[in-house]
Amino acid sequence: MSTKIKKLSPSDIVIFGGTGDLSRRKIIPALYYRLRDGQLPDNSRVFILGRQAMSDEEFTATSRKWAKEFIPAKDLNDIDWQRLAANMRYHQLDAKNAADYKSLGALLKDKPRKVRVFYLSTPADIFSLICTTLTECGLMTPDSRIVLEKPIGYDLESFTAINNAVLTCCREEQIYRIDHYLGKETVQNLMVLRFANNMFERMWNADAIDHVQITVAEEIGVGERYSYYDNAGALRDMVQNHLLQLLCLVAMEPPAAITPDSVRDEKLKVLRALRPVTDRSAKQDIVRGQYREAMRGGETLPSYLKDINVEKSDTETFIAIKVHVDNWRWAGIPFYIRTGKRLKDRYSEIVIQFKPVPHSLFAGQEEAPASNKLIIRLQPDEHVGLQVITKVPGPGGYRLKPVRLNLSLAEEFGERFPDAYERLLMDVVRGNLTLFMRSDEVEAAWIWTEQILTAWKNNKSKPDMYDAASWGPETAHSLLAHDGRTWHGGEE
Ligand code: BG6
């Protein structure tokens, strides 16, 4: 595949929460790769902000250690790392202390680059404080961009408060609300698959499709993020953003163009068409789960409660929802979405299950009538599969068998798939908002999510337990079994 990389103009990239997990694991490696591959120019500057005191020498050694930990050895070479390190510096900053912003301002003012990116890799409750202080200290220029990590807020009210405060400091077009799922190659490929292949788009509706499944399964537990996670749960952490964004890309109408507002307008329409959740429908259509201790291959996997070291918590680590998009295209077609931690395996997948043919000429020749399925595997082994029904060769009449036509994207293109953060960070620098969420989109997602939170509260809902390293609670299987369906995927 020919790669066309256009070098961007130099920029100043300032990372709040720069010593945190996301920065070490994703943001700094992303900058390294983009510089190595010639997209980020050498004279871009990166300012890593953190609360602790650190000398330049200490930071050089620490950042080098991070690189070794989070960039695979085969990709990390000294010359390219030194090129990044030469323009990356540490600045001690307490988000509450205006004097620290002033000293940052002095650094930025020395030969400033036109584009200034403030990446807020911090808890959302200090987004407004940071933005207000940046404005008061005169650091927010007309070409500045603010990057906000999800989840923005805890509910609709807190989102609105944060969002309004940020909007008093800059224009909507300066705000890049990240949902890193939108930066994944395979997620972008979903738009290409739909809108560049005539055969799919013509069948992409309630006439031809039986239902859709979206699964984001994780093998890991909550890890060290327990204090955040126990307040968020799977609904706020994954559904409000990643899963709804995937659903939007599957369900939206073709945008007039791949421009930020055309795409975001269409996604917004989907969010607004989600069938409202009531106390009653929440009981029938939503499953909450929490993992409990279980054995796997002789090893004891701890329960969620043990992982976060508390006696009691009703936080869900798994959620499955039957969602309806109440519009012309999708009338009556369920979207089953689910996500969970400490499941049996890690994979993310979208499955479009087509309806069977209207009349089977081959009835009686097979045990279970099968139909076409389009399987879009987002990770880890990115591929697109199409299930078609074929005749088993040889005598014995028409014996039918579903087989899979598989396109492995890794094998086809034989290249490293850039991490989502690489694409998204470069889009921020070049000012392309297409893969970022607009204010009204996040708001619409919160409105719907909050209906679930309210229903759970009214219903005094408790999570159903599931064994660590399983496929979630039994009730998640009943959700589909009730409709005569089964989950596709890892279970097979
Ligand atoms: C993050 C969530 O947004 O996405 C995490 O906060 C989750 O809880 C992660 O583990 C999953 O991302 P990915 O790219 O590994 O699928």
Coordinates of C-alpha atoms and ligand atoms in Angstrom, one line a residue:
M1 CA 0.0 0.0 0.0
S2 CA 1.4 3.4 -0.8
T3 CA 1.5 5.7 2.2
K4 CA 0.9 9.4 1.6
I5 CA 2.1 11.2 4.6
K6 CA 1.9 15.0 4.5
K7 CA 4.1 16.8 7.0
L8 CA 2.1 19.1 9.2
S9 CA 3.0 22.6 10.3
P10 CA 4.9 22.8 13.6
S11 CA 2.8 23.1 16.6
D12 CA 3.0 23.4 20.4
I13 CA 1.5 20.4 22.1
V14 CA 0.8 20.8 25.9
I15 CA -0.3 17.8 27.8
F16 CA -2.0 18.3 31.2
G17 CA -1.8 15.1 33.2
G18 CA 1.4 14.4 31.1
T19 CA 2.9 11.9 33.6
G20 CA -0.4 9.9 33.8
D21 CA -1.1 6.5 32.4
L22 CA -2.8 7.7 29.1
S23 CA 0.1 10.1 28.3
R24 CA 2.8 7.5 28.9
R25 CA 0.9 4.6 27.3
K26 CA -0.7 6.3 24.3
I27 CA 0.0 10.0 23.7
I28 CA 3.8 10.1 23.9
P29 CA 4.2 6.9 21.8
A30 CA 1.7 8.3 19.3
L31 CA 3.9 11.4 18.9
Y32 CA 6.9 9.3 18.6
Y33 CA 5.5 7.2 15.7
R34 CA 4.2 10.3 13.9
L35 CA 7.5 12.0 14.2
R36 CA 9.3 8.9 13.1
D37 CA 7.1 8.5 10.1
G38 CA 7.6 12.1 9.0
Q39 CA 4.2 13.6 9.8
L40 CA 5.0 15.5 12.9
P41 CA 7.8 18.0 12.1
D42 CA 11.0 18.1 14.3
N43 CA 10.4 21.6 15.3
S44 CA 7.1 20.9 17.0
R45 CA 7.3 21.2 20.7
V46 CA 5.8 19.0 23.4
F47 CA 5.3 20.2 26.9
I48 CA 4.6 17.5 29.5
L49 CA 2.9 18.9 32.6
G50 CA 2.7 17.3 36.0
R51 CA 2.5 18.2 39.6
Q52 CA 5.7 16.7 40.9
A53 CA 9.1 18.5 40.7
M54 CA 11.4 16.9 38.1
S55 CA 14.6 18.2 36.7
D56 CA 15.3 18.1 33.0
E57 CA 17.8 15.2 33.5
E58 CA 15.2 13.3 35.6
F59 CA 12.6 13.8 32.9
T60 CA 14.9 12.7 30.1
A61 CA 15.6 9.4 32.0
T62 CA 11.9 8.9 33.0
S63 CA 10.5 9.5 29.5
R64 CA 13.1 7.2 28.0
K65 CA 11.9 4.5 30.5
W66 CA 8.3 5.1 29.4
A67 CA 9.3 4.8 25.8
K68 CA 10.9 1.4 26.5
E69 CA 7.9 0.2 28.3
F70 CA 5.2 1.4 25.8
I71 CA 6.9 1.3 22.4
P72 CA 7.8 -2.1 21.1
A73 CA 11.5 -2.6 20.9
K74 CA 11.3 -3.3 17.1
D75 CA 9.8 0.2 16.6
L76 CA 11.9 2.2 19.0
N77 CA 15.1 3.5 17.7
D78 CA 17.5 5.9 19.4
I79 CA 17.8 8.4 16.7
D80 CA 14.1 9.0 16.3
W81 CA 13.5 9.0 20.0
Q82 CA 16.3 11.6 20.5
R83 CA 14.5 13.8 17.8
L84 CA 11.4 13.7 19.9
A85 CA 13.1 14.1 23.2
A86 CA 15.0 17.1 22.0
N87 CA 11.8 19.0 21.7
M88 CA 9.9 17.6 24.6
R89 CA 10.2 19.2 28.0
Y90 CA 8.7 18.8 31.4
H91 CA 7.0 21.7 33.3
Q92 CA 5.8 21.5 36.8
L93 CA 2.2 22.7 37.0
D94 CA -0.6 22.5 39.6
A95 CA -3.9 23.0 37.8
K96 CA -5.1 25.3 40.6
N97 CA -2.1 27.6 40.6
A98 CA -2.2 30.5 38.1
A99 CA 1.5 31.3 38.7
D100 CA 2.4 27.9 37.1
Y101 CA 0.4 28.8 34.0
K102 CA 2.2 32.1 33.8
S103 CA 5.6 30.3 33.7
L104 CA 4.2 27.9 31.1
G105 CA 3.1 31.0 29.1
A106 CA 6.7 32.3 29.2
L107 CA 7.9 29.1 27.7
L108 CA 5.2 29.1 25.0
K109 CA 5.8 32.7 24.1
D110 CA 9.4 32.1 23.2
K111 CA 9.1 31.5 19.4
P112 CA 5.5 30.3 19.6
R113 CA 4.2 27.9 17.0
K114 CA 0.9 29.0 15.3
V115 CA -1.1 26.0 16.4
R116 CA -1.3 25.4 20.1
V117 CA -2.9 22.1 21.4
F118 CA -3.9 21.8 25.1
Y119 CA -4.5 18.1 25.7
L120 CA -6.5 17.7 28.9
S121 CA -5.6 14.2 30.0
T122 CA -7.0 14.8 33.5
P123 CA -10.2 14.0 35.3
A124 CA -13.1 15.9 33.8
D125 CA -13.9 17.8 37.0
I126 CA -10.9 20.1 36.4
F127 CA -11.5 20.7 32.7
S128 CA -13.3 24.0 33.4
L129 CA -10.7 25.2 35.9
I130 CA -7.9 24.5 33.4
C131 CA -9.7 26.2 30.5
T132 CA -10.7 29.2 32.6
T133 CA -7.2 29.6 34.0
L134 CA -5.6 29.3 30.5
T135 CA -7.9 32.0 29.3
E136 CA -7.3 34.3 32.3
C137 CA -3.5 33.9 31.8
G138 CA -3.8 34.8 28.2
L139 CA -2.6 31.4 26.9
M140 CA -5.7 30.6 24.8
T141 CA -5.0 32.0 21.4
P142 CA -7.5 32.0 18.4
D143 CA -5.5 29.0 17.0
S144 CA -5.5 27.1 20.2
R145 CA -7.2 23.7 20.4
I146 CA -8.5 22.0 23.5
V147 CA -8.6 18.2 23.6
L148 CA -11.0 16.6 26.1
E149 CA -10.8 13.0 27.1
K150 CA -14.0 11.1 27.8
P151 CA -16.1 10.6 29.8
I152 CA -17.0 14.3 30.0
G153 CA -19.0 14.5 33.2
Y154 CA -20.8 11.9 35.2
D155 CA -24.3 12.7 34.0
L156 CA -26.1 15.2 31.9
E157 CA -26.0 17.9 34.5
S158 CA -22.2 17.7 35.1
F159 CA -21.6 17.4 31.3
T160 CA -23.6 20.5 30.7
A161 CA -21.8 22.5 33.4
I162 CA -18.3 21.4 32.2
N163 CA -19.2 22.0 28.6
N164 CA -20.7 25.4 29.1
A165 CA -17.6 26.5 31.1
V166 CA -15.3 25.3 28.4
L167 CA -17.4 27.1 25.8
T168 CA -16.9 30.4 27.6
C169 CA -13.2 30.1 26.9
C170 CA -13.2 29.1 23.3
R171 CA -15.3 28.4 20.2
E172 CA -17.0 25.0 19.6
E173 CA -14.6 24.5 16.6
Q174 CA -11.6 24.7 19.0
I175 CA -12.9 21.7 21.1
Y176 CA -11.8 18.2 20.2
R177 CA -13.8 15.7 22.3
I178 CA -12.0 12.4 22.0
D179 CA -13.5 9.1 21.7
H180 CA -10.5 7.0 20.7
Y181 CA -12.7 4.3 19.1
L182 CA -13.3 6.7 16.2
G183 CA -9.6 6.8 15.6
K184 CA -9.3 3.1 15.1
E185 CA -8.5 2.1 11.5
T186 CA -11.2 -0.6 11.5
V187 CA -13.8 1.8 12.7
Q188 CA -13.0 4.3 10.0
N189 CA -13.1 1.3 7.6
L190 CA -16.7 0.8 8.6
M191 CA -17.6 4.0 6.9
V192 CA -15.7 2.9 3.8
L193 CA -17.3 -0.5 3.8
R194 CA -20.7 1.0 4.0
F195 CA -20.4 4.0 1.7
A196 CA -17.9 2.8 -0.9
N197 CA -19.5 -0.6 -1.6
N198 CA -22.8 -0.4 -3.4
M199 CA -23.8 -4.0 -2.5
F200 CA -23.9 -3.4 1.2
E201 CA -25.5 0.0 1.4
R202 CA -28.5 -1.1 -0.7
M203 CA -29.2 -3.8 1.8
W204 CA -28.5 -1.8 4.9
N205 CA -32.0 -1.5 6.3
A206 CA -34.9 -3.2 8.0
D207 CA -36.0 -4.9 4.8
A208 CA -32.8 -7.0 4.6
I209 CA -31.3 -7.0 8.1
D210 CA -32.6 -9.1 10.9
H211 CA -30.6 -7.5 13.7
V212 CA -27.2 -6.0 14.6
Q213 CA -24.8 -7.0 17.4
I214 CA -22.0 -4.9 18.8
T215 CA -19.6 -6.5 21.3
V216 CA -16.6 -4.9 23.0
A217 CA -15.3 -7.6 25.2
E218 CA -12.3 -7.1 27.5
E219 CA -10.2 -9.8 29.2
I220 CA -8.7 -7.4 31.7
G221 CA -10.3 -6.4 35.0
V222 CA -10.4 -2.8 36.2
G223 CA -6.7 -2.6 37.0
E224 CA -5.5 0.5 38.8
R225 CA -8.3 2.7 37.7
Y226 CA -10.7 1.4 40.4
S227 CA -11.5 4.8 42.0
Y228 CA -12.6 6.2 38.7
Y229 CA -14.2 3.0 37.5
D230 CA -16.3 2.3 40.6
N231 CA -18.0 5.7 40.1
A232 CA -18.4 5.2 36.4
G233 CA -19.2 1.6 35.7
A234 CA -19.5 0.0 32.2
L235 CA -22.4 2.2 31.2
R236 CA -20.6 5.5 31.6
D237 CA -17.1 4.2 30.8
M238 CA -18.0 2.4 27.5
V239 CA -21.6 2.6 26.4
Q240 CA -22.2 6.4 26.7
N241 CA -19.3 6.9 24.3
H242 CA -17.6 4.0 22.4
L243 CA -20.6 1.7 21.9
L244 CA -23.0 4.5 21.0
Q245 CA -20.5 5.9 18.6
L246 CA -20.1 2.5 16.9
L247 CA -23.9 2.2 16.8
C248 CA -24.1 5.6 15.2
L249 CA -21.6 4.6 12.4
V250 CA -23.6 1.5 11.7
A251 CA -27.0 3.2 11.8
M252 CA -26.5 6.6 10.3
E253 CA -27.6 7.8 6.9
P254 CA -24.9 8.4 4.3
P255 CA -23.6 11.9 5.0
A256 CA -23.5 14.4 2.2
A257 CA -19.7 14.5 2.5
I258 CA -17.0 13.3 4.8
T259 CA -16.8 16.7 6.5
P260 CA -17.1 17.2 10.2
D261 CA -20.6 18.6 10.4
S262 CA -22.1 16.3 7.7
V263 CA -20.9 13.2 9.6
R264 CA -21.7 14.6 13.0
D265 CA -25.2 15.7 11.9
E266 CA -26.0 12.2 10.8
K267 CA -24.7 10.6 14.0
L268 CA -26.7 13.1 16.0
K269 CA -29.9 12.0 14.2
V270 CA -29.3 8.4 15.3
L271 CA -28.7 9.4 18.9
R272 CA -31.9 11.4 18.9
A273 CA -33.8 8.4 17.4
L274 CA -32.8 6.0 20.1
R275 CA -35.9 4.6 21.7
P276 CA -36.3 6.2 25.2
V277 CA -35.6 3.8 28.1
T278 CA -38.4 3.5 30.7
D279 CA -38.3 1.8 34.1
R280 CA -40.2 -1.1 32.5
S281 CA -38.1 -1.4 29.4
A282 CA -34.9 -1.2 31.4
K283 CA -36.0 -4.4 33.3
Q284 CA -36.6 -6.3 30.1
D285 CA -34.0 -4.9 27.7
I286 CA -30.9 -4.2 29.9
V287 CA -28.6 -6.6 31.7
R288 CA -26.1 -5.4 34.3
G289 CA -23.4 -7.7 35.5
Q290 CA -20.5 -7.8 37.8
Y291 CA -17.7 -10.4 37.8
R292 CA -17.1 -12.7 40.7
E293 CA -14.2 -14.9 41.6
A294 CA -13.6 -17.9 39.3
M295 CA -10.9 -20.3 38.4
R296 CA -9.2 -20.3 35.0
G297 CA -6.6 -23.0 34.2
G298 CA -5.7 -23.6 37.8
E299 CA -5.5 -19.8 38.5
T300 CA -8.0 -18.0 40.8
L301 CA -9.2 -14.8 39.1
P302 CA -10.4 -12.3 41.7
S303 CA -13.9 -10.8 41.9
Y304 CA -14.5 -7.2 41.1
L305 CA -14.9 -6.5 44.8
K306 CA -11.5 -8.0 45.6
D307 CA -10.0 -6.2 42.6
I308 CA -11.1 -2.8 44.0
N309 CA -10.7 -3.9 47.6
V310 CA -14.2 -3.1 48.9
E311 CA -16.9 -5.1 50.7
K312 CA -19.8 -4.0 48.6
S313 CA -20.4 -2.2 45.3
D314 CA -23.2 -2.3 42.8
T315 CA -21.1 -1.0 39.9
E316 CA -21.6 -2.9 36.7
T317 CA -18.6 -4.3 35.0
F318 CA -20.8 -5.8 32.2
I319 CA -23.8 -4.4 30.4
A320 CA -25.9 -5.7 27.5
I321 CA -28.7 -3.7 26.0
K322 CA -31.3 -4.3 23.4
V323 CA -31.5 -0.9 21.6
H324 CA -34.0 0.3 19.0
V325 CA -33.4 3.1 16.6
D326 CA -36.8 4.4 15.9
N327 CA -36.6 5.8 12.4
W328 CA -37.6 4.7 8.9
R329 CA -34.5 2.7 8.1
W330 CA -34.3 0.7 11.3
A331 CA -38.0 0.3 12.3
G332 CA -38.3 -3.0 14.3
I333 CA -34.7 -4.0 14.0
P334 CA -32.9 -4.5 17.4
F335 CA -29.3 -3.6 18.0
Y336 CA -27.9 -5.7 20.7
I337 CA -24.9 -4.1 22.3
R338 CA -22.7 -5.5 25.1
T339 CA -19.4 -4.8 26.8
G340 CA -17.7 -6.2 29.9
K341 CA -14.5 -6.5 31.8
R342 CA -12.9 -9.8 32.7
L343 CA -14.6 -11.7 30.0
K344 CA -13.2 -14.9 28.5
D345 CA -11.4 -13.2 25.7
R346 CA -10.7 -9.7 24.2
Y347 CA -12.4 -8.8 21.0
S348 CA -14.5 -6.1 19.5
E349 CA -16.9 -6.9 16.7
I350 CA -19.9 -5.7 14.8
V351 CA -22.1 -8.3 13.3
I352 CA -24.8 -7.5 10.8
Q353 CA -27.2 -10.4 10.6
F354 CA -29.2 -10.5 7.4
K355 CA -32.6 -12.0 7.1
P356 CA -33.0 -15.5 5.6
V357 CA -34.2 -15.7 2.0
P358 CA -38.0 -15.3 1.7
H359 CA -38.5 -18.8 0.5
S360 CA -36.1 -21.6 1.0
L361 CA -35.9 -23.9 -2.0
F362 CA -33.7 -26.2 0.0
A363 CA -35.9 -26.6 3.0
G364 CA -35.4 -29.9 4.8
Q365 CA -31.9 -30.2 3.5
E366 CA -30.2 -28.7 6.5
E367 CA -30.6 -28.7 10.2
A368 CA -30.8 -25.0 11.0
P369 CA -31.5 -22.5 8.2
A370 CA -28.6 -20.1 8.1
S371 CA -28.4 -16.7 6.4
N372 CA -25.8 -14.1 5.5
K373 CA -23.8 -12.3 8.1
L374 CA -21.3 -9.5 7.8
I375 CA -18.7 -9.7 10.5
I376 CA -16.5 -6.7 11.1
R377 CA -13.8 -7.5 13.6
L378 CA -12.4 -4.3 15.0
Q379 CA -9.7 -5.9 17.2
P380 CA -7.5 -7.7 17.9
D381 CA -7.2 -9.6 14.5
E382 CA -8.8 -7.0 12.3
H383 CA -10.9 -8.5 9.5
V384 CA -14.1 -8.4 7.6
G385 CA -15.9 -11.7 7.1
L386 CA -19.0 -12.5 5.0
Q387 CA -20.9 -15.6 5.8
V388 CA -22.4 -17.1 2.6
I389 CA -24.4 -20.3 2.3
T390 CA -22.8 -22.9 -0.1
K391 CA -23.5 -26.4 -1.2
V392 CA -21.5 -29.1 0.4
P393 CA -19.7 -30.7 -2.6
G394 CA -20.5 -34.3 -3.7
P395 CA -23.5 -36.5 -3.7
G396 CA -26.2 -36.4 -1.1
G397 CA -28.5 -33.8 -2.6
Y398 CA -28.4 -30.1 -1.7
R399 CA -26.7 -30.1 1.6
L400 CA -26.1 -26.5 2.6
K401 CA -23.3 -25.1 4.8
P402 CA -22.6 -21.5 5.9
V403 CA -18.9 -20.7 5.1
R404 CA -16.9 -17.5 5.7
L405 CA -15.2 -15.4 3.1
N406 CA -12.5 -13.7 5.2
L407 CA -10.5 -10.6 4.5
S408 CA -7.7 -10.1 7.0
L409 CA -6.8 -6.5 6.9
A410 CA -3.4 -7.1 8.4
E411 CA -2.5 -9.8 5.8
E412 CA -3.9 -7.7 2.9
F413 CA -2.0 -4.6 3.8
G414 CA 0.9 -6.0 5.7
E415 CA 1.5 -2.8 7.6
R416 CA 1.4 -1.7 11.2
F417 CA -2.0 -0.4 12.0
P418 CA -1.4 3.0 13.6
D419 CA -2.9 3.4 17.1
A420 CA -6.1 5.5 17.3
Y421 CA -4.3 8.2 19.2
E422 CA -1.8 8.8 16.3
R423 CA -4.6 9.6 13.9
L424 CA -6.6 11.6 16.3
L425 CA -3.6 13.7 17.5
M426 CA -2.6 14.5 14.0
D427 CA -6.2 15.5 13.2
V428 CA -6.2 17.9 16.1
V429 CA -3.0 19.5 14.8
R430 CA -4.3 19.8 11.3
G431 CA -7.7 21.0 12.5
N432 CA -9.9 18.2 11.3
L433 CA -12.9 17.7 13.6
T434 CA -14.6 14.8 11.7
L435 CA -13.6 12.1 14.2
F436 CA -14.4 14.1 17.3
M437 CA -17.7 14.5 19.0
R438 CA -19.7 17.7 18.8
S439 CA -21.3 19.2 21.9
D440 CA -24.8 18.2 20.9
E441 CA -23.8 14.6 20.2
V442 CA -22.3 14.1 23.6
E443 CA -25.4 15.8 25.1
A444 CA -27.7 13.5 23.2
A445 CA -25.7 10.5 24.3
W446 CA -26.0 11.6 27.9
I447 CA -29.7 12.2 27.7
W448 CA -30.2 8.6 26.7
T449 CA -27.7 7.2 29.1
E450 CA -29.3 9.1 31.9
Q451 CA -32.6 7.4 31.2
I452 CA -30.9 4.1 32.1
L453 CA -29.3 5.5 35.2
T454 CA -32.7 6.8 36.3
A455 CA -34.4 3.5 35.6
W456 CA -31.8 1.6 37.5
K457 CA -32.3 3.9 40.5
N458 CA -36.1 3.6 40.4
N459 CA -35.9 -0.1 39.9
K460 CA -33.3 -0.5 42.7
S461 CA -31.4 -2.5 40.2
K462 CA -28.5 -4.8 41.2
P463 CA -26.0 -6.4 38.9
D464 CA -26.2 -10.1 38.1
M465 CA -23.1 -12.0 38.9
Y466 CA -20.9 -13.7 36.3
D467 CA -17.8 -15.8 36.6
A468 CA -14.6 -14.0 35.8
A469 CA -13.4 -15.3 32.4
S470 CA -16.9 -16.2 31.2
W471 CA -19.1 -14.5 28.6
G472 CA -21.1 -12.5 31.2
P473 CA -24.2 -13.3 33.2
E474 CA -26.7 -15.9 32.1
T475 CA -29.3 -13.1 31.8
A476 CA -27.3 -11.6 28.9
H477 CA -27.8 -14.9 27.0
S478 CA -31.5 -14.9 27.9
L479 CA -31.9 -11.4 26.5
L480 CA -31.2 -12.8 23.0
A481 CA -32.7 -16.3 23.6
H482 CA -36.0 -14.6 24.4
D483 CA -36.0 -13.2 20.8
G484 CA -34.9 -16.6 19.4
R485 CA -31.3 -15.4 18.8
T486 CA -27.8 -16.0 20.2
W487 CA -24.7 -13.9 20.6
H488 CA -22.3 -14.4 17.8
G489 CA -18.5 -14.2 18.3
G490 CA -16.0 -15.4 20.8
E491 CA -18.4 -18.0 22.1
E492 CA -18.3 -19.9 18.8
Ligands
BG6_1 C1 -11.4 3.3 27.6 C2 -12.1 2.8 28.8 O1 -12.0 4.4 27.1 O2 -11.4 2.2 26.6 C3 -11.4 1.5 29.4 O3 -12.0 3.8 29.8 C4 -11.3 0.5 28.3 O4 -12.1 1.0 30.5 C5 -10.7 1.1 27.0 O5 -10.4 -0.6 28.8 C6 -10.8 0.1 25.9 O6 -10.1 0.5 24.8 P1 -9.4 -0.4 23.7 O7 -8.9 0.5 22.7 O8 -8.4 -1.2 24.4 O9 -10.5 -1.3 23.2

